[in-house]
Coordinates of C-alpha atoms in Angstrom, one line a residue:
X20 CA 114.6 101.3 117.7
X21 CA 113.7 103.8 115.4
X22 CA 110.5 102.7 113.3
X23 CA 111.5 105.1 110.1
X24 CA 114.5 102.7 109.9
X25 CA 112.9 99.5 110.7
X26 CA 109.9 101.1 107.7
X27 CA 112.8 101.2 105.7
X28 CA 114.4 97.8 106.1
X29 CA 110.9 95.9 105.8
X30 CA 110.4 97.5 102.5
X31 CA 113.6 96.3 101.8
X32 CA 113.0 93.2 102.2
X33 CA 109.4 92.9 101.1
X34 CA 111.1 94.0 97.7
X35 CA 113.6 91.3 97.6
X36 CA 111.0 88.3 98.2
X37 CA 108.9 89.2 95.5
X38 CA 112.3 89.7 93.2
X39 CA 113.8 86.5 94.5
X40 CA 110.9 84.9 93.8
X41 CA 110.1 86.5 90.5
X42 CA 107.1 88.0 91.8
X43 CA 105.5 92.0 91.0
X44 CA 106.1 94.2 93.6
X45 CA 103.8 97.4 94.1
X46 CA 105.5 100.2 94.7
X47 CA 105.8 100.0 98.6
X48 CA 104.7 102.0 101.3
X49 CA 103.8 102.5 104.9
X50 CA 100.6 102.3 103.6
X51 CA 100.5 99.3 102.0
X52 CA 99.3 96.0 103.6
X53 CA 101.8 93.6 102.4
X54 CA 98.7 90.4 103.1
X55 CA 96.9 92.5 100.6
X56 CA 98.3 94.2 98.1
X57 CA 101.7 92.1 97.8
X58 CA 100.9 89.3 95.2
X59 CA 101.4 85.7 96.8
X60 CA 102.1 87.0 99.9
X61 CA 100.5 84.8 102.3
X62 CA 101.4 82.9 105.4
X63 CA 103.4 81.0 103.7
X64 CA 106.4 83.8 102.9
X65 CA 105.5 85.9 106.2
X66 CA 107.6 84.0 108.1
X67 CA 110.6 84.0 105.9
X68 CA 110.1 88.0 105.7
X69 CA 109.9 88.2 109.2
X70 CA 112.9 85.5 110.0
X71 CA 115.1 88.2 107.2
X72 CA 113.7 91.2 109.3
X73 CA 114.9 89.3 112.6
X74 CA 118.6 88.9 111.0
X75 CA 118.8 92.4 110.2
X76 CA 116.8 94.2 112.6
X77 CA 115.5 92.3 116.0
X78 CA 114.7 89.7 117.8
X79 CA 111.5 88.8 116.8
X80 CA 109.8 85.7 118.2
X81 CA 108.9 82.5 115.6
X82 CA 105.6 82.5 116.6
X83 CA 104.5 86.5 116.2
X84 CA 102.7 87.2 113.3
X85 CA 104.1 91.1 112.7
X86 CA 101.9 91.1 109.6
X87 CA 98.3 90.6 111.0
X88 CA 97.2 91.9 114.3
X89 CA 96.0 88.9 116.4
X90 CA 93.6 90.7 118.4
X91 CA 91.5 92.2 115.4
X92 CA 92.9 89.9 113.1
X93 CA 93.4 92.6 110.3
X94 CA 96.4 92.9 108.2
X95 CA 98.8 95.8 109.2
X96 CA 100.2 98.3 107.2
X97 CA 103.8 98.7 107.1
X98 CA 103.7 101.2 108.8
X99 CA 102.0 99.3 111.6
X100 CA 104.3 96.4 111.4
X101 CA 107.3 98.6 112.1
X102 CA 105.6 100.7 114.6
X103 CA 104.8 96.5 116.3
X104 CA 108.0 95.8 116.1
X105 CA 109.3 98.9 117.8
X106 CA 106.8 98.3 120.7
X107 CA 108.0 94.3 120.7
X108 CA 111.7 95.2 120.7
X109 CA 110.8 97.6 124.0
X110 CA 108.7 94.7 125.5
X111 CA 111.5 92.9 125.2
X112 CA 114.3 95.2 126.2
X113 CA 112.5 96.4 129.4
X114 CA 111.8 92.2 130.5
X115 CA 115.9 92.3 129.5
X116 CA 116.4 95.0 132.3
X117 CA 114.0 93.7 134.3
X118 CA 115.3 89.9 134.4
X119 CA 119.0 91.2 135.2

């Protein structure tokens, strides 16, 4: 998966949370760490952003946080989070061809 396209769709909808929800919503970026700079962002709304992402995107486990690294534990950019999810969605594709 491409991760300009996967950039693209998180920004997407990043945006429509904090619309639907009648939050601000900085003017988005891969450099922007939605845990920081999106207003009421928390993990609370991650995993609805990430279960959106899934629908549209991937296949992207409950459990992953795609917004904080859980090694370092620091908040990811967005361009981090789709450069993650590009690396996940090999992970999983190559256990896929693997397994069959």
């Amino acid at each position: 998966m491409d991760p300009v396209i996967v950039k693209e769709t998180l920004i997407k909808v990043l945006s429509q949370i904090q619309t639907d929800s009648g939050l601000e919503c900085p003017p988005l970026s891969g450099a922007i760490k939605p845990v920081e700079n999106i207003p009421k962002f928390d993990s609370n709304v991650w995993p609805v952003a990430t279960r959106i992402l899934a629908t549209e995107k991937a296949e992207i486990p409950k459990d992953v946080n795609i917004f904080v690294d859980e090694t370092t534990k620091l908040a990811r950019t967005i361009d981090e989070t789709a450069g993650f999810i590009c690396d996940l969605l090999k992970k999983q594709s190559e256990q896929k061809a693997a397994a069959a």
